[in-house]
Short mmCIF file of C-alpha atoms and ligand atoms in Angstrom, two decimals:
data_model
loop_
_atom_site.label_atom_id
_atom_site.label_comp_id
_atom_site.label_asym_id
_atom_site.label_seq_id
_atom_site.Cartn_x
_atom_site.Cartn_y
_atom_site.Cartn_z
CA UNK A 12 31.23 14.47 49.76
CA UNK A 13 33.13 14.20 46.41
CA UNK A 14 36.17 16.44 45.66
CA UNK A 15 36.14 16.86 41.94
CA UNK A 16 38.62 18.25 39.35
CA UNK A 17 37.18 19.09 35.95
CA UNK A 18 39.95 19.17 33.38
CA UNK A 19 38.81 21.31 30.44
CA UNK A 20 36.24 23.26 32.52
CA UNK A 21 35.98 26.16 30.01
CA UNK A 22 35.14 23.98 27.01
CA UNK A 23 31.69 23.09 25.55
CA UNK A 24 30.94 20.36 28.10
CA UNK A 25 33.10 21.56 30.96
CA UNK A 26 31.57 25.01 31.29
CA UNK A 27 28.13 23.60 32.01
CA UNK A 28 29.28 20.35 33.79
CA UNK A 29 31.42 22.33 36.30
CA UNK A 30 28.41 24.46 37.29
CA UNK A 31 26.10 21.52 37.50
CA UNK A 32 28.62 19.59 39.72
CA UNK A 33 29.03 22.65 41.98
CA UNK A 34 25.25 22.73 42.34
CA UNK A 35 25.24 19.13 43.50
CA UNK A 36 28.48 18.64 45.52
CA UNK A 37 29.12 22.21 46.62
CA UNK A 38 30.95 25.08 45.02
CA UNK A 39 34.22 24.65 46.98
CA UNK A 40 34.37 20.94 46.22
CA UNK A 41 34.55 21.35 42.40
CA UNK A 42 37.82 22.70 40.93
CA UNK A 43 37.65 24.24 37.44
CA UNK A 44 40.81 23.05 35.59
CA UNK A 45 41.89 25.21 32.69
CA UNK A 46 44.81 25.67 30.30
CA UNK A 47 46.70 29.02 29.79
CA UNK A 48 44.62 31.27 27.45
CA UNK A 49 41.31 29.55 28.32
CA UNK A 50 40.84 30.81 31.93
CA UNK A 51 37.39 30.60 33.49
CA UNK A 52 35.27 33.83 33.25
CA UNK A 53 32.03 35.10 34.85
CA UNK A 54 30.09 32.79 37.09
CA UNK A 55 32.46 29.86 36.47
CA UNK A 56 35.33 31.95 37.82
CA UNK A 57 33.42 33.41 40.69
CA UNK A 58 31.54 30.42 42.06
CA UNK A 59 34.48 28.19 43.04
CA UNK A 60 38.16 27.28 42.92
CA UNK A 61 40.10 27.28 39.68
CA UNK A 62 43.55 25.86 38.84
CA UNK A 63 45.73 25.62 35.76
CA UNK A 64 45.49 21.90 34.88
CA UNK A 65 46.99 20.98 31.53
CA UNK A 66 46.71 17.20 30.80
CA UNK A 67 49.99 17.24 28.95
CA UNK A 68 51.78 18.39 32.17
CA UNK A 69 51.74 15.30 34.41
CA UNK A 70 53.47 16.96 37.41
CA UNK A 71 51.07 19.97 37.22
CA UNK A 72 48.06 17.74 37.23
CA UNK A 73 49.41 15.68 40.22
CA UNK A 74 50.02 18.83 42.24
CA UNK A 75 46.42 20.14 41.75
CA UNK A 76 45.01 16.73 42.60
CA UNK A 77 47.04 16.50 45.82
CA UNK A 78 46.52 20.14 46.83
CA UNK A 79 42.64 19.88 46.57
CA UNK A 80 42.46 16.26 47.83
CA UNK A 81 40.60 15.32 44.64
CA UNK A 82 38.88 11.88 44.47
CA UNK A 83 37.12 12.25 41.09
CA UNK A 84 38.52 13.57 37.77
CA UNK A 85 36.31 14.58 34.83
CA UNK A 86 38.95 14.51 32.03
CA UNK A 87 37.28 16.50 29.20
CA UNK A 88 40.46 17.54 27.43
CA UNK A 89 40.44 16.70 23.74
CA UNK A 90 40.53 18.08 20.20
CA UNK A 91 37.26 17.50 18.37
CA UNK A 92 37.09 15.40 15.18
CA UNK A 93 37.60 17.88 12.33
CA UNK A 94 40.33 19.88 14.06
CA UNK A 95 42.03 16.66 15.09
CA UNK A 96 42.39 15.73 11.42
CA UNK A 97 44.33 19.11 10.95
CA UNK A 98 46.49 18.49 13.94
CA UNK A 99 46.76 14.58 14.40
CA UNK A 100 49.93 14.68 16.51
CA UNK A 101 48.45 17.15 18.94
CA UNK A 102 45.16 15.21 19.12
CA UNK A 103 47.17 12.13 20.12
CA UNK A 104 49.31 13.99 22.64
CA UNK A 105 46.21 15.45 24.39
CA UNK A 106 43.76 12.61 23.93
CA UNK A 107 46.01 9.66 24.75
CA UNK A 108 49.14 11.17 26.33
CA UNK A 109 46.95 13.40 28.47
CA UNK A 110 44.70 10.56 29.52
CA UNK A 111 47.76 8.44 30.46
CA UNK A 112 48.90 11.29 32.82
CA UNK A 113 45.38 11.52 34.39
CA UNK A 114 45.26 7.73 34.87
CA UNK A 115 48.70 7.69 36.42
CA UNK A 116 47.78 10.23 39.06
CA UNK A 117 44.51 8.52 39.63
CA UNK A 118 46.37 5.22 40.22
CA UNK A 119 48.73 6.94 42.64
CA UNK A 120 46.19 8.80 44.62
CA UNK A 121 43.12 6.60 44.22
CA UNK A 122 40.78 8.77 42.11
CA UNK A 123 37.82 7.79 39.96
CA UNK A 124 38.05 9.01 36.37
CA UNK A 125 35.44 9.92 33.77
CA UNK A 126 36.65 10.36 30.24
CA UNK A 127 34.15 10.86 27.41
CA UNK A 128 34.31 8.71 24.33
CA UNK A 129 32.27 9.38 21.25
CA UNK A 130 30.29 8.11 18.29
CA UNK A 131 33.57 8.94 16.52
CA UNK A 132 35.13 5.79 18.00
CA UNK A 133 33.21 3.79 15.41
CA UNK A 134 34.31 3.51 11.79
CA UNK A 135 33.02 2.52 8.35
CA UNK A 136 33.18 -1.25 9.16
CA UNK A 137 30.66 -1.01 12.02
CA UNK A 138 26.90 -1.68 11.39
CA UNK A 139 25.42 1.82 10.79
CA UNK A 140 21.95 1.49 12.30
CA UNK A 141 21.38 0.78 16.03
CA UNK A 142 25.13 0.21 16.31
CA UNK A 143 25.69 -2.39 19.03
CA UNK A 144 27.69 -1.77 22.19
CA UNK A 145 30.26 -4.38 21.48
CA UNK A 146 31.26 -4.48 17.77
CA UNK A 147 34.24 -4.28 15.51
CA UNK A 148 35.63 -0.71 15.61
CA UNK A 149 38.08 0.54 13.00
CA UNK A 150 37.85 4.44 12.96
CA UNK A 151 39.63 6.15 10.12
CA UNK A 152 40.08 9.45 12.03
CA UNK A 153 42.67 10.39 14.57
CA UNK A 154 39.82 11.49 16.85
CA UNK A 155 38.30 8.06 16.63
CA UNK A 156 41.65 6.38 17.15
CA UNK A 157 42.29 8.52 20.28
CA UNK A 158 38.86 7.48 21.55
CA UNK A 159 39.22 3.77 20.98
CA UNK A 160 42.77 3.97 22.58
CA UNK A 161 41.36 5.89 25.53
CA UNK A 162 38.62 3.35 26.11
CA UNK A 163 41.20 0.49 26.11
CA UNK A 164 43.62 2.42 28.37
CA UNK A 165 40.86 3.29 30.83
CA UNK A 166 39.74 -0.45 30.91
CA UNK A 167 43.39 -1.42 31.37
CA UNK A 168 43.83 0.79 34.41
CA UNK A 169 40.60 -0.63 35.86
CA UNK A 170 41.62 -4.29 35.33
CA UNK A 171 45.32 -3.88 36.13
CA UNK A 172 45.32 -1.34 38.92
CA UNK A 173 41.72 -1.11 40.11
CA UNK A 174 41.28 2.57 38.98
CA UNK A 175 37.55 3.30 38.90
CA UNK A 176 37.28 4.46 35.29
CA UNK A 177 33.94 5.07 33.70
CA UNK A 178 32.87 6.53 30.39
CA UNK A 179 30.12 7.09 27.88
CA UNK A 180 30.25 7.46 24.03
CA UNK A 181 28.70 10.92 23.44
CA UNK A 182 26.78 11.69 20.41
CA UNK A 183 26.95 15.26 18.96
CA UNK A 184 26.13 17.60 21.86
CA UNK A 185 23.74 20.52 21.38
CA UNK A 186 23.77 23.43 23.71
CA UNK A 187 23.04 27.18 23.89
CA UNK A 188 25.78 27.98 26.40
CA UNK A 189 29.30 27.36 24.97
CA UNK A 190 29.88 26.76 21.22
CA UNK A 191 31.68 23.53 20.32
CA UNK A 192 34.97 24.05 18.30
CA UNK A 193 36.04 21.92 15.35
CA UNK A 194 33.57 18.99 15.58
CA UNK A 195 31.71 17.22 12.80
CA UNK A 196 28.36 17.62 14.52
CA UNK A 197 28.77 21.35 15.13
CA UNK A 198 26.28 22.20 12.38
CA UNK A 199 23.46 20.97 14.64
CA UNK A 200 24.33 23.77 17.11
CA UNK A 201 25.04 26.42 14.48
CA UNK A 202 21.68 25.86 12.78
CA UNK A 203 19.85 27.11 15.84
CA UNK A 204 22.07 30.28 16.06
CA UNK A 205 21.25 31.12 12.39
CA UNK A 206 17.51 30.44 13.00
CA UNK A 207 17.34 32.78 15.98
CA UNK A 208 19.46 35.54 14.29
CA UNK A 209 17.27 35.44 11.18
CA UNK A 210 20.24 34.30 8.96
CA UNK A 211 20.14 31.84 6.08
CA UNK A 212 21.92 28.65 7.29
CA UNK A 213 24.72 27.18 5.15
CA UNK A 214 24.78 23.56 6.06
CA UNK A 215 28.22 21.76 5.77
CA UNK A 216 26.67 18.25 6.06
CA UNK A 217 24.70 16.68 3.17
CA UNK A 218 20.97 15.91 3.24
CA UNK A 219 20.53 12.18 4.20
CA UNK A 220 23.55 12.06 6.57
CA UNK A 221 22.24 10.84 9.88
CA UNK A 222 24.16 11.11 13.11
CA UNK A 223 23.19 10.58 16.78
CA UNK A 224 22.78 13.84 18.71
CA UNK A 225 21.92 14.75 22.31
CA UNK A 226 20.78 17.85 24.18
CA UNK A 227 23.35 18.98 26.79
CA UNK A 228 21.20 18.59 29.81
CA UNK A 229 20.87 14.86 29.00
CA UNK A 230 24.62 14.60 28.41
CA UNK A 231 25.50 16.21 31.70
CA UNK A 232 23.08 13.89 33.58
CA UNK A 233 24.72 10.91 31.92
CA UNK A 234 28.18 12.08 33.00
CA UNK A 235 27.03 12.46 36.57
CA UNK A 236 24.81 9.43 36.84
CA UNK A 237 27.43 6.97 35.57
CA UNK A 238 29.90 8.20 38.16
CA UNK A 239 27.18 7.75 40.84
CA UNK A 240 26.07 4.37 39.59
CA UNK A 241 26.37 1.11 41.45
CA UNK A 242 29.38 -0.48 39.68
CA UNK A 243 28.45 -3.93 40.92
CA UNK A 244 25.80 -3.89 38.10
CA UNK A 245 28.39 -3.00 35.38
CA UNK A 246 29.20 -5.46 32.69
CA UNK A 247 30.89 -2.72 30.75
CA UNK A 248 32.82 0.38 31.85
CA UNK A 249 34.66 2.08 28.98
CA UNK A 250 32.66 2.95 27.28
CA UNK A 251 28.74 2.89 27.18
CA UNK A 252 26.77 3.75 24.07
CA UNK A 253 24.12 6.38 25.04
CA UNK A 254 21.57 7.82 22.62
CA UNK A 255 18.53 10.09 22.50
CA UNK A 256 17.88 11.18 18.92
CA UNK A 257 19.24 10.67 15.39
CA UNK A 258 18.52 13.09 12.45
CA UNK A 259 19.94 14.41 9.23
CA UNK A 260 20.03 18.16 8.26
CA UNK A 261 16.52 18.03 6.49
CA UNK A 262 14.90 16.72 9.65
CA UNK A 263 16.35 19.24 12.04
CA UNK A 264 15.78 22.05 9.48
CA UNK A 265 12.09 21.04 9.17
CA UNK A 266 11.66 20.90 13.00
CA UNK A 267 13.12 24.41 13.43
CA UNK A 268 11.00 25.74 10.59
CA UNK A 269 7.84 24.71 12.49
CA UNK A 270 8.74 27.42 15.01
CA UNK A 271 10.62 29.82 12.66
CA UNK A 272 8.56 29.73 9.44
CA UNK A 273 10.86 32.12 7.50
CA UNK A 274 13.98 30.09 8.19
CA UNK A 275 16.03 29.11 5.16
CA UNK A 276 18.88 26.69 4.59
CA UNK A 277 21.22 25.90 1.76
CA UNK A 278 23.99 23.32 1.42
CA UNK A 279 27.66 24.18 1.35
CA UNK A 280 29.30 20.81 1.99
CA UNK A 281 32.60 20.69 3.93
CA UNK A 282 34.35 17.60 2.35
CA UNK A 283 36.33 16.76 5.45
CA UNK A 284 33.33 16.94 7.88
CA UNK A 285 31.14 15.01 5.27
CA UNK A 286 33.69 12.19 4.91
CA UNK A 287 34.06 11.97 8.76
CA UNK A 288 30.20 11.88 9.16
CA UNK A 289 29.73 9.16 6.58
CA UNK A 290 32.24 6.94 8.52
CA UNK A 291 30.15 7.30 11.79
CA UNK A 292 26.98 5.35 12.77
CA UNK A 293 23.52 6.69 11.91
CA UNK A 294 22.27 5.74 15.38
CA UNK A 295 23.47 3.78 18.44
CA UNK A 296 21.85 1.06 20.50
CA UNK A 297 22.16 2.20 24.16
CA UNK A 298 20.40 -0.80 25.69
CA UNK A 299 23.54 -1.78 27.91
CA UNK A 300 23.59 1.68 29.51
CA UNK A 301 19.82 1.37 30.12
CA UNK A 302 20.25 -2.06 31.69
CA UNK A 303 23.44 -1.47 33.71
CA UNK A 304 22.83 1.98 35.19
CA UNK A 305 19.32 2.93 34.18
CA UNK A 306 20.29 5.48 31.56
CA UNK A 307 17.29 7.21 29.95
CA UNK A 308 17.26 10.46 27.92
CA UNK A 309 14.64 13.13 28.65
CA UNK A 310 14.80 15.22 25.47
CA UNK A 311 13.73 14.37 21.86
CA UNK A 312 14.27 16.62 18.82
CA UNK A 313 11.15 18.67 19.28
CA UNK A 314 11.54 19.38 23.05
CA UNK A 315 15.24 20.31 22.42
CA UNK A 316 14.22 22.63 19.60
CA UNK A 317 11.75 24.45 21.69
CA UNK A 318 14.15 24.98 24.48
CA UNK A 319 17.10 25.87 22.31
CA UNK A 320 15.15 28.58 20.43
CA UNK A 321 13.76 29.98 23.69
CA UNK A 322 17.16 30.08 25.43
CA UNK A 323 19.03 31.58 22.46
CA UNK A 324 16.43 34.30 22.05
CA UNK A 325 16.87 35.10 25.76
CA UNK A 326 20.62 35.02 25.31
CA UNK A 327 20.55 37.51 22.39
CA UNK A 328 17.75 39.65 23.94
CA UNK A 329 15.39 38.90 21.04
C1 AKB B 9 32.66 15.86 17.06
O1 AKB B 9 31.82 16.11 16.18
O2 AKB B 9 33.84 15.75 16.85
C2 AKB B 9 32.11 15.60 18.39
C3 AKB B 9 31.68 14.20 18.67
C4 AKB B 9 30.53 13.56 18.02
O3 AKB B 9 32.43 13.52 19.39
N1 AKB B 9 30.98 16.36 18.64
#
């Protein structure tokens, strides 16, 4: 049975991933790592162990890993793309310095490590449609630079020290549980909240701007399946393109409007987010993940929309 530490367990991915991992591997085998001021609450706090685990504190991380005999670390600590542009030094400190601390303890103790990368690791010089797995990457954002560096560092620890590092490049993730904070793709979550609350949506991303997106249940499955995969089939490790849907604001708006006919949207473009979005791919080619560990998404835009609207109505008692 695995003994897992989730670093960043109270964030957008972590809050759901920790609960899902507990369901699979047992509540006591999954430690919810958090930073001061973002302590686990509710079911996350009640269902299993929790420890302060700040990636920037190498000794603290090593202590938690040893105390709980951890063999697998999900390292989810990061600043998202828009906020990373406001705080580039901190983004590097957490995204690269923090990952270095995680990899060092993993090398010492013998842990496997999952660290998400992103569509943000690509830049304006990359082919935009069906972006290949292996391609020139010159991101212009600090977020993208930390992601490319993180992928290289993770591969380095695998080749040099045999640390079992694995990773996927996540698209924008859409969920009804925990809101993202400071990403470029956040609009695709916020739009559902506005639709359910009967509010007119002010869209920060321009019509015609396509980005890859994914429903959280598929993203969680990807994170778990890649760590369970037979590594003898891997040609790649850090990091695999994964994809399930690509849309622009007009397409997601029209899809929601099918179920919420009164829903209205206007544009109020955020120049920073728009510039970042334009530097990212329209869609990724995920054939390597499909070939090397049988990755396959289960949700498309319409099945996601129906589920998101139903779950959010339930959440707000509507
Ligand atoms: C962001 O928008 O920063 C993230 C991402 C695509 O990595 N959701």
